[in-house]
Amino acid sequence: MQTAPLPDFPAGFRWGVSTSAYQIEGAARADGRGPSIWDTFAHSPGRVVDGSNGDVACDHYHRYAEDIALMAGLGVTAYRFSVAWPRVLPTGTGAVNPPGLDFYERLVDGLLEQGIDPVATLFHWDLPQPVQDAGGWLNRDTAHRFAEYADLVAARLGDRVKLWITLNEPFIHMSLGHGTGEHAPGAALLFDAFPVAHHQLLGHGLAVAALRARCGAPVAIANNYSPVRPVGTDPADLAAAAGYEALHNRLFTDPLLGRGYPTELGFDESVVRDGDLDVIAAPLDVLGVNYYNPTGVRAPEEGSPLPFELVPLDGYPRTAFDWPVAPDGLRELLDWLHRRYGPDLPPIQITESGCAYDDTPDAEGRVPDPDRIAYLDGHLRAVHAAMADGVDVTGYFVWSLLDNWEWAEGFTKRFGLVHVDFATGARTPKSSYSWLREAIAAARREPPR
Ligand code: FCB
């Protein structure tokens, strides 16, 4: 599919792809890896739509060299992956599992050989099961265990990782993992899940200090954001939308950027101790922004346990996940972050942006995905427009390099630039891969590789 050339991005803008450990690695029991909450959850009947799990996933643990070659062919300058805590520390604490760290060292060195910056996320939801058994993120101790784990990964890789991301989407881990129970560990605590927010943030702050003590690489967190659109004009709808906005977009970012927790949510904050908010507000080098779609919100039905109801937004094209395709939402979000946090806002990198479609190889074995090309084109233009509005955005990572195991959706949602045949592991670049290769080459003012 032909698109008009993208506007110019600055030299040095980071072009990346993003993945996470449990979604691609497989090798769930190889080389001493311990179980995570996602192993437990996925192996519990009824939790994942197609009954699948991440035991094999994309087998990236064994095929990482092929995947690095795919990234090199794409011309990306960075790769955001996650380190599986249970691969490094099978019981979550105590003795290191050397083959686990060796794997990430091979990966990091392989990336550097291709001139690709390793960007490492330390927690992308795969908490070691023994840490969960001790209370997980409801237990304050987990914050300390996380910082110890961050420290030992940095001790090994701190001289080569170019950007650390402490947590991936603490809001989603709290809300789906501990609020509604749709994700691991499957707790349905609704608003009583607040300690999970606080302890993740505390773990983030402690990990920032540990990383800074070990190495000079910049540190970030990757938050999920969604511009909130009230559905309905009734004051109750507007109030519900404002409440959801505070929950989704500000609960984590306000304390990270020194503003404390939004008070209007009425959380019981008794787990917050003196000094915690200072730890959490440690300066960030980069704010990671994961953006997929805006959210429609209206007042709840009477008797609802929640003070809002999430509703589909009309008038947008939709992905296979039924998410609205709204690049304008990304510009709106970036402008809002810039306005709200002003000089406290660090430079932003879009650490995830992408879409799922039902991509299938055609008779010639090609995988045309024009909808993904349109998606990426629109979202890159939105980033550029926000930059022209004055927002400091220094990178964009596509979710995802590969079709992978999409949590509770199992293998039913394909987000990759590269198609994966889950029966054989065979990788086939889609047409969006070729499109992005050209776009990156043009932006880097180099011929495509
Ligand atoms: C994000 C997650 C990522 C992936 C995408 C589609 O919320 O961080 O792992 O599942 O959604």
Short mmCIF file of C-alpha atoms and ligand atoms in Angstrom, two decimals:
data_model
loop_
_atom_site.label_atom_id
_atom_site.label_comp_id
_atom_site.label_asym_id
_atom_site.label_seq_id
_atom_site.Cartn_x
_atom_site.Cartn_y
_atom_site.Cartn_z
CA MET A 1 0.00 0.00 0.00
CA GLN A 2 1.29 3.45 -0.99
CA THR A 3 1.14 6.30 1.49
CA ALA A 4 2.40 9.87 1.16
CA PRO A 5 5.90 10.36 2.60
CA LEU A 6 5.90 10.98 6.35
CA PRO A 7 6.97 14.40 7.58
CA ASP A 8 10.57 14.69 8.75
CA PHE A 9 11.46 13.34 12.17
CA PRO A 10 14.61 14.65 13.86
CA ALA A 11 17.87 12.74 13.41
CA GLY A 12 18.36 10.63 16.51
CA PHE A 13 14.63 9.93 16.90
CA ARG A 14 14.43 6.36 18.23
CA TRP A 15 12.66 3.88 15.93
CA GLY A 16 11.80 0.69 17.73
CA VAL A 17 9.71 -2.41 18.13
CA SER A 18 8.40 -3.74 21.42
CA THR A 19 7.71 -7.20 22.85
CA SER A 20 7.41 -8.88 26.24
CA ALA A 21 8.92 -12.04 27.65
CA TYR A 22 5.91 -14.22 28.39
CA GLN A 23 4.27 -13.29 25.10
CA ILE A 24 7.15 -14.48 22.89
CA GLU A 25 9.84 -16.45 24.70
CA GLY A 26 8.24 -19.85 25.33
CA ALA A 27 10.81 -22.21 26.89
CA ALA A 28 8.70 -21.94 30.01
CA ARG A 29 10.51 -24.70 31.84
CA ALA A 30 13.90 -24.48 30.13
CA ASP A 31 17.20 -23.80 31.86
CA GLY A 32 15.84 -23.37 35.35
CA ARG A 33 13.08 -20.82 34.71
CA GLY A 34 10.56 -20.74 37.54
CA PRO A 35 6.78 -20.34 37.17
CA SER A 36 5.16 -16.92 36.96
CA ILE A 37 1.60 -15.90 37.72
CA TRP A 38 0.90 -16.03 33.99
CA ASP A 39 1.93 -19.70 33.79
CA THR A 40 -0.47 -20.45 36.61
CA PHE A 41 -3.27 -18.33 35.18
CA ALA A 42 -2.96 -19.59 31.60
CA HIS A 43 -2.96 -23.19 32.79
CA SER A 44 -6.18 -22.62 34.75
CA PRO A 45 -9.21 -23.69 32.67
CA GLY A 46 -11.39 -20.90 31.32
CA ARG A 47 -8.93 -18.03 31.77
CA VAL A 48 -7.67 -17.73 28.17
CA VAL A 49 -10.19 -17.65 25.29
CA ASP A 50 -8.54 -20.36 23.20
CA GLY A 51 -7.25 -22.41 26.15
CA SER A 52 -3.66 -21.70 25.10
CA ASN A 53 -0.66 -20.66 27.18
CA GLY A 54 2.83 -19.22 26.73
CA ASP A 55 4.72 -22.51 27.14
CA VAL A 56 6.06 -22.24 23.57
CA ALA A 57 4.66 -18.90 22.30
CA CYS A 58 7.01 -17.72 19.48
CA ASP A 59 9.88 -19.80 20.85
CA HIS A 60 11.92 -16.61 20.82
CA TYR A 61 14.13 -18.06 23.58
CA HIS A 62 15.57 -20.39 20.94
CA ARG A 63 14.96 -18.25 17.84
CA TYR A 64 16.19 -14.90 19.16
CA ALA A 65 18.99 -14.68 16.59
CA GLU A 66 16.44 -14.93 13.76
CA ASP A 67 14.37 -12.25 15.47
CA ILE A 68 17.36 -9.92 15.80
CA ALA A 69 17.98 -10.43 12.08
CA LEU A 70 14.37 -9.42 11.39
CA MET A 71 14.90 -6.24 13.42
CA ALA A 72 18.14 -5.48 11.64
CA GLY A 73 16.34 -5.92 8.31
CA LEU A 74 13.66 -3.50 9.46
CA GLY A 75 16.28 -0.88 10.29
CA VAL A 76 15.06 -0.15 13.82
CA THR A 77 17.45 1.64 16.13
CA ALA A 78 16.02 0.15 19.34
CA TYR A 79 14.34 -2.98 20.66
CA ARG A 80 12.17 -2.94 23.76
CA PHE A 81 11.99 -6.43 25.32
CA SER A 82 11.24 -7.53 28.85
CA VAL A 83 13.32 -9.56 31.24
CA ALA A 84 11.38 -12.42 32.81
CA TRP A 85 11.90 -12.09 36.56
CA PRO A 86 11.28 -15.87 37.08
CA ARG A 87 13.94 -16.72 34.50
CA VAL A 88 16.52 -14.72 36.43
CA LEU A 89 15.28 -15.53 39.95
CA PRO A 90 13.15 -18.70 39.74
CA THR A 91 11.67 -18.18 43.20
CA GLY A 92 11.63 -14.41 42.89
CA THR A 93 14.36 -13.84 45.45
CA GLY A 94 17.61 -15.37 46.59
CA ALA A 95 19.80 -17.35 44.24
CA VAL A 96 20.26 -16.20 40.67
CA ASN A 97 19.69 -18.65 37.85
CA PRO A 98 22.80 -18.02 35.70
CA PRO A 99 21.36 -19.41 32.42
CA GLY A 100 18.51 -16.90 32.72
CA LEU A 101 20.83 -13.91 32.82
CA ASP A 102 23.02 -15.53 30.15
CA PHE A 103 20.06 -15.53 27.77
CA TYR A 104 19.48 -11.78 28.17
CA GLU A 105 23.19 -11.17 27.79
CA ARG A 106 23.21 -13.05 24.47
CA LEU A 107 20.20 -11.05 23.36
CA VAL A 108 21.68 -7.70 24.38
CA ASP A 109 25.03 -8.45 22.76
CA GLY A 110 23.31 -9.64 19.58
CA LEU A 111 21.36 -6.39 19.39
CA LEU A 112 24.43 -4.25 19.95
CA GLU A 113 26.26 -6.09 17.17
CA GLN A 114 23.50 -4.89 14.82
CA GLY A 115 23.58 -1.33 16.14
CA ILE A 116 20.20 -1.75 17.88
CA ASP A 117 19.79 -0.15 21.32
CA PRO A 118 18.60 -2.66 23.94
CA VAL A 119 15.69 -1.19 25.94
CA ALA A 120 14.87 -3.49 28.85
CA THR A 121 11.59 -3.61 30.75
CA LEU A 122 12.01 -5.26 34.14
CA PHE A 123 8.38 -6.13 34.89
CA HIS A 124 5.93 -6.91 32.13
CA TRP A 125 3.39 -8.68 34.40
CA ASP A 126 5.12 -12.08 34.85
CA LEU A 127 5.56 -12.01 38.62
CA PRO A 128 7.30 -15.11 40.00
CA GLN A 129 4.59 -17.36 41.45
CA PRO A 130 6.36 -17.67 44.83
CA VAL A 131 6.28 -13.86 45.15
CA GLN A 132 2.55 -14.00 44.45
CA ASP A 133 2.15 -16.73 47.05
CA ALA A 134 3.69 -14.32 49.56
CA GLY A 135 1.01 -11.72 48.71
CA GLY A 136 2.26 -10.37 45.38
CA TRP A 137 1.82 -6.64 44.84
CA LEU A 138 -0.67 -6.48 47.70
CA ASN A 139 2.34 -7.02 49.94
CA ARG A 140 4.72 -4.09 50.43
CA ASP A 141 7.70 -6.49 50.55
CA THR A 142 7.26 -7.15 46.82
CA ALA A 143 8.44 -3.59 46.12
CA HIS A 144 11.73 -4.42 47.85
CA ARG A 145 12.05 -7.78 46.09
CA PHE A 146 11.55 -5.95 42.77
CA ALA A 147 14.31 -3.45 43.53
CA GLU A 148 16.71 -6.29 44.46
CA TYR A 149 15.94 -8.03 41.18
CA ALA A 150 16.42 -4.75 39.26
CA ASP A 151 19.77 -4.32 40.95
CA LEU A 152 21.07 -7.71 39.95
CA VAL A 153 19.95 -7.41 36.33
CA ALA A 154 21.64 -4.01 36.17
CA ALA A 155 24.80 -5.43 37.74
CA ARG A 156 25.07 -7.77 34.74
CA LEU A 157 23.67 -5.68 31.88
CA GLY A 158 23.92 -2.09 33.11
CA ASP A 159 26.93 -1.38 30.92
CA ARG A 160 24.99 -2.27 27.74
CA VAL A 161 21.26 -1.54 28.18
CA LYS A 162 20.52 1.93 26.77
CA LEU A 163 17.22 2.58 28.54
CA TRP A 164 15.62 0.83 31.51
CA ILE A 165 11.87 0.63 31.88
CA THR A 166 10.89 -0.42 35.39
CA LEU A 167 7.23 -1.40 35.00
CA ASN A 168 4.95 -1.97 32.07
CA GLU A 169 1.47 -0.50 32.44
CA PRO A 170 0.97 -0.68 36.20
CA PHE A 171 -2.59 0.54 35.59
CA ILE A 172 -3.49 -2.50 33.47
CA HIS A 173 -1.78 -4.88 35.89
CA MET A 174 -3.79 -3.34 38.72
CA SER A 175 -7.13 -3.04 36.94
CA LEU A 176 -7.29 -6.24 34.88
CA GLY A 177 -5.05 -8.36 37.14
CA HIS A 178 -6.44 -7.27 40.51
CA GLY A 179 -9.57 -5.21 39.82
CA THR A 180 -11.63 -7.33 37.44
CA GLY A 181 -9.62 -10.57 37.40
CA GLU A 182 -9.36 -10.79 33.60
CA HIS A 183 -5.57 -11.03 33.80
CA ALA A 184 -3.20 -12.88 36.14
CA PRO A 185 -3.28 -13.24 39.07
CA GLY A 186 -7.06 -13.12 38.58
CA ALA A 187 -8.05 -11.14 41.68
CA ALA A 188 -11.35 -9.21 41.50
CA LEU A 189 -10.90 -6.58 44.21
CA LEU A 190 -12.29 -3.60 42.30
CA PHE A 191 -11.29 -0.42 44.17
CA ASP A 192 -9.70 -2.44 46.96
CA ALA A 193 -6.85 -3.08 44.51
CA PHE A 194 -5.28 0.29 45.36
CA PRO A 195 -2.36 -1.28 47.32
CA VAL A 196 -1.32 -2.92 44.05
CA ALA A 197 -0.96 0.55 42.53
CA HIS A 198 0.99 1.89 45.45
CA HIS A 199 3.34 -1.05 45.85
CA GLN A 200 4.11 -1.16 42.14
CA LEU A 201 4.94 2.55 42.24
CA LEU A 202 7.03 2.10 45.36
CA GLY A 203 8.86 -0.79 43.64
CA HIS A 204 9.41 1.49 40.66
CA GLY A 205 10.91 4.23 42.86
CA LEU A 206 13.17 1.80 44.71
CA ALA A 207 14.26 0.25 41.41
CA VAL A 208 15.07 3.69 39.96
CA ALA A 209 17.42 4.27 42.90
CA ALA A 210 19.00 0.83 42.47
CA LEU A 211 19.49 1.29 38.72
CA ARG A 212 21.00 4.76 39.19
CA ALA A 213 23.42 3.40 41.78
CA ARG A 214 24.54 0.69 39.34
CA CYS A 215 24.78 2.41 35.98
CA GLY A 216 24.34 5.65 34.13
CA ALA A 217 21.68 4.52 31.66
CA PRO A 218 18.45 6.53 31.61
CA VAL A 219 15.38 5.18 33.42
CA ALA A 220 11.71 5.23 32.42
CA ILE A 221 8.34 3.67 33.19
CA ALA A 222 5.80 2.66 30.52
CA ASN A 223 2.27 3.79 31.35
CA ASN A 224 -0.90 3.02 29.46
CA TYR A 225 -3.00 6.09 28.63
CA SER A 226 -6.39 6.52 27.05
CA PRO A 227 -8.11 9.82 26.34
CA VAL A 228 -11.54 9.62 27.91
CA ARG A 229 -14.61 10.60 25.88
CA PRO A 230 -17.84 11.05 27.86
CA VAL A 231 -20.74 9.27 26.14
CA GLY A 232 -23.79 11.35 27.01
CA THR A 233 -24.13 14.92 28.18
CA ASP A 234 -25.82 14.32 31.50
CA PRO A 235 -23.79 15.69 34.45
CA ALA A 236 -23.65 12.11 35.77
CA ASP A 237 -21.96 10.99 32.52
CA LEU A 238 -19.47 13.85 32.71
CA ALA A 239 -18.69 13.04 36.35
CA ALA A 240 -18.22 9.35 35.53
CA ALA A 241 -15.85 10.29 32.67
CA ALA A 242 -13.85 12.62 34.94
CA GLY A 243 -13.50 9.88 37.55
CA TYR A 244 -12.37 7.32 35.00
CA GLU A 245 -9.91 9.82 33.58
CA ALA A 246 -8.30 10.27 37.02
CA LEU A 247 -8.11 6.50 37.44
CA HIS A 248 -6.68 5.60 34.03
CA ASN A 249 -4.50 8.60 33.23
CA ARG A 250 -3.54 10.22 36.52
CA LEU A 251 -3.44 7.61 39.30
CA PHE A 252 0.11 6.64 38.31
CA THR A 253 1.41 9.72 36.55
CA ASP A 254 0.46 12.29 39.19
CA PRO A 255 2.55 10.68 41.96
CA LEU A 256 5.38 9.88 39.53
CA LEU A 257 5.61 13.54 38.60
CA GLY A 258 5.41 14.82 42.15
CA ARG A 259 1.70 15.58 42.53
CA GLY A 260 0.65 12.79 44.89
CA TYR A 261 -2.40 10.59 44.31
CA PRO A 262 -5.56 12.12 42.85
CA THR A 263 -7.82 12.53 45.88
CA GLU A 264 -11.17 12.42 44.12
CA LEU A 265 -10.98 8.64 43.69
CA GLY A 266 -11.56 8.09 47.38
CA PHE A 267 -9.04 5.28 47.77
CA ASP A 268 -8.11 4.07 51.22
CA GLU A 269 -4.49 5.25 51.23
CA SER A 270 -3.53 3.72 54.57
CA VAL A 271 -0.78 1.68 52.85
CA VAL A 272 1.06 4.90 51.91
CA ARG A 273 3.82 5.55 54.45
CA ASP A 274 5.79 8.70 55.15
CA GLY A 275 8.48 9.18 52.54
CA ASP A 276 6.91 6.83 49.94
CA LEU A 277 5.76 9.64 47.68
CA ASP A 278 9.30 11.05 47.54
CA VAL A 279 10.67 7.64 46.53
CA ILE A 280 8.00 7.35 43.83
CA ALA A 281 8.68 10.85 42.47
CA ALA A 282 12.36 10.13 41.70
CA PRO A 283 13.09 12.07 38.50
CA LEU A 284 12.48 10.10 35.31
CA ASP A 285 14.70 10.44 32.24
CA VAL A 286 11.92 9.39 29.90
CA LEU A 287 8.17 8.83 30.24
CA GLY A 288 7.07 5.78 28.27
CA VAL A 289 3.63 6.20 26.72
CA ASN A 290 1.67 3.16 25.57
CA TYR A 291 -1.31 4.25 23.50
CA TYR A 292 -3.91 2.14 21.74
CA ASN A 293 -7.28 3.88 21.81
CA PRO A 294 -9.58 6.38 23.52
CA THR A 295 -12.23 5.11 25.94
CA GLY A 296 -15.94 5.94 25.99
CA VAL A 297 -17.39 6.37 29.48
CA ARG A 298 -20.86 7.03 30.84
CA ALA A 299 -22.61 6.92 34.20
CA PRO A 300 -23.14 3.37 35.48
CA GLU A 301 -26.45 1.57 35.79
CA GLU A 302 -27.93 1.69 39.23
CA GLY A 303 -26.45 -0.90 41.53
CA SER A 304 -23.17 -1.13 39.58
CA PRO A 305 -20.15 -1.76 41.81
CA LEU A 306 -18.16 0.79 39.78
CA PRO A 307 -18.73 4.54 39.47
CA PHE A 308 -18.49 4.42 35.65
CA GLU A 309 -19.34 2.23 32.68
CA LEU A 310 -17.03 1.74 29.71
CA VAL A 311 -18.86 1.86 26.38
CA PRO A 312 -17.81 1.44 22.72
CA LEU A 313 -17.15 4.68 20.85
CA ASP A 314 -19.02 5.07 17.58
CA GLY A 315 -17.63 6.59 14.43
CA TYR A 316 -14.18 5.01 14.21
CA PRO A 317 -12.76 2.13 12.21
CA ARG A 318 -12.09 -0.80 14.54
CA THR A 319 -9.29 -3.33 14.95
CA ALA A 320 -9.78 -7.08 15.41
CA PHE A 321 -9.77 -6.35 19.16
CA ASP A 322 -12.72 -4.05 18.47
CA TRP A 323 -10.60 -1.11 19.60
CA PRO A 324 -11.35 2.19 17.83
CA VAL A 325 -8.59 3.43 15.52
CA ALA A 326 -8.09 7.03 16.62
CA PRO A 327 -4.71 8.60 15.84
CA ASP A 328 -6.15 11.98 16.89
CA GLY A 329 -6.37 10.50 20.40
CA LEU A 330 -2.59 10.11 20.49
CA ARG A 331 -1.99 13.76 19.63
CA GLU A 332 -4.65 14.80 22.14
CA LEU A 333 -3.02 12.66 24.82
CA LEU A 334 0.48 14.00 24.17
CA ASP A 335 -0.78 17.58 24.17
CA TRP A 336 -2.64 16.90 27.44
CA LEU A 337 0.47 15.46 29.14
CA HIS A 338 2.44 18.52 27.98
CA ARG A 339 -0.19 20.95 29.26
CA ARG A 340 -0.90 19.20 32.54
CA TYR A 341 2.65 18.45 33.69
CA GLY A 342 4.47 21.37 32.05
CA PRO A 343 8.15 21.55 32.96
CA ASP A 344 7.86 18.40 35.13
CA LEU A 345 7.15 16.26 32.08
CA PRO A 346 10.26 14.36 30.94
CA PRO A 347 10.86 13.63 27.26
CA ILE A 348 8.36 11.05 26.00
CA GLN A 349 8.94 7.88 24.03
CA ILE A 350 5.93 6.03 22.65
CA THR A 351 6.82 2.64 24.08
CA GLU A 352 3.85 0.81 22.51
CA SER A 353 1.54 1.62 19.61
CA GLY A 354 -0.05 -0.93 17.35
CA CYS A 355 -3.09 -2.90 16.29
CA ALA A 356 -4.43 -6.43 15.86
CA TYR A 357 -5.90 -7.66 12.60
CA ASP A 358 -6.75 -11.13 11.33
CA ASP A 359 -3.73 -11.31 9.04
CA THR A 360 -3.37 -14.47 6.96
CA PRO A 361 -0.86 -15.41 4.30
CA ASP A 362 -2.22 -15.27 0.73
CA ALA A 363 -1.70 -17.90 -2.01
CA GLU A 364 1.82 -16.56 -2.71
CA GLY A 365 2.69 -16.67 0.99
CA ARG A 366 2.62 -12.89 1.35
CA VAL A 367 0.79 -11.29 4.27
CA PRO A 368 -0.91 -8.07 3.18
CA ASP A 369 -1.98 -5.88 6.12
CA PRO A 370 -3.05 -2.51 4.69
CA ASP A 371 -5.02 -1.65 7.82
CA ARG A 372 -1.85 -1.84 9.93
CA ILE A 373 0.00 0.39 7.44
CA ALA A 374 -2.80 2.95 7.69
CA TYR A 375 -2.69 2.65 11.48
CA LEU A 376 1.04 3.23 11.74
CA ASP A 377 0.98 6.02 9.18
CA GLY A 378 -1.80 7.81 11.09
CA HIS A 379 -0.17 7.38 14.48
CA LEU A 380 3.26 8.52 13.32
CA ARG A 381 1.66 11.62 11.82
CA ALA A 382 -0.12 12.21 15.14
CA VAL A 383 3.21 12.00 16.99
CA HIS A 384 4.74 14.42 14.53
CA ALA A 385 1.84 16.83 14.95
CA ALA A 386 2.23 16.71 18.74
CA MET A 387 5.95 17.41 18.33
CA ALA A 388 5.03 20.44 16.23
CA ASP A 389 2.69 21.46 19.09
CA GLY A 390 5.79 21.52 21.31
CA VAL A 391 5.74 18.07 22.95
CA ASP A 392 9.19 16.53 23.32
CA VAL A 393 8.80 13.03 21.83
CA THR A 394 12.06 11.19 21.19
CA GLY A 395 10.99 7.76 20.02
CA TYR A 396 8.25 5.43 18.76
CA PHE A 397 8.10 1.67 19.33
CA VAL A 398 5.62 -0.45 17.38
CA TRP A 399 3.76 -3.12 19.31
CA SER A 400 4.80 -5.62 18.12
CA LEU A 401 7.63 -7.18 16.15
CA LEU A 402 5.93 -10.58 16.05
CA ASP A 403 2.43 -11.98 16.25
CA ASN A 404 2.47 -13.32 19.78
CA TRP A 405 0.52 -14.70 22.73
CA GLU A 406 -1.90 -11.94 23.67
CA TRP A 407 -2.66 -12.65 27.34
CA ALA A 408 -6.31 -13.62 27.95
CA GLU A 409 -6.84 -13.54 24.15
CA GLY A 410 -4.27 -16.29 23.64
CA PHE A 411 -3.22 -16.67 20.01
CA THR A 412 -6.35 -15.02 18.62
CA LYS A 413 -5.00 -11.48 18.24
CA ARG A 414 -2.17 -10.78 15.80
CA PHE A 415 -0.26 -7.54 16.51
CA GLY A 416 2.95 -8.33 14.59
CA LEU A 417 4.79 -6.64 11.76
CA VAL A 418 5.89 -10.23 11.21
CA HIS A 419 3.37 -13.06 10.88
CA VAL A 420 4.08 -16.12 13.01
CA ASP A 421 2.72 -19.56 12.17
CA PHE A 422 2.13 -20.74 15.73
CA ALA A 423 2.27 -24.41 14.69
CA THR A 424 5.74 -24.20 13.15
CA GLY A 425 7.15 -20.93 14.47
CA ALA A 426 7.78 -19.78 10.87
CA ARG A 427 8.11 -16.01 10.57
CA THR A 428 6.86 -14.08 7.52
CA PRO A 429 7.24 -10.30 7.34
CA LYS A 430 3.90 -8.66 6.54
CA SER A 431 3.53 -5.77 4.11
CA SER A 432 3.59 -3.36 7.10
CA TYR A 433 7.15 -4.54 7.79
CA SER A 434 8.24 -3.43 4.30
CA TRP A 435 6.31 -0.18 4.68
CA LEU A 436 7.94 0.60 8.02
CA ARG A 437 11.38 -0.32 6.69
CA GLU A 438 10.98 2.29 3.95
CA ALA A 439 9.60 4.85 6.41
CA ILE A 440 12.47 4.36 8.85
CA ALA A 441 15.04 4.49 6.09
CA ALA A 442 13.55 7.73 4.79
CA ALA A 443 13.50 9.18 8.31
CA ARG A 444 17.08 8.11 8.93
CA ARG A 445 17.97 9.37 5.45
CA GLU A 446 19.58 6.06 4.61
CA PRO A 447 18.74 3.49 1.97
CA PRO A 448 16.69 0.56 3.37
CA ARG A 449 18.84 -2.39 4.41
C1 FCB B 1 -0.54 -3.71 26.16
C2 FCB B 1 0.48 -4.65 26.74
C3 FCB B 1 1.14 -5.53 25.73
C4 FCB B 1 0.16 -6.01 24.68
C5 FCB B 1 -0.61 -4.86 24.09
C6 FCB B 1 -1.57 -5.24 22.99
O1 FCB B 1 -1.47 -3.36 27.13
O2 FCB B 1 1.48 -3.93 27.42
O3 FCB B 1 1.77 -6.59 26.40
O4 FCB B 1 -0.66 -6.95 25.23
O5 FCB B 1 -1.31 -4.22 25.11
#
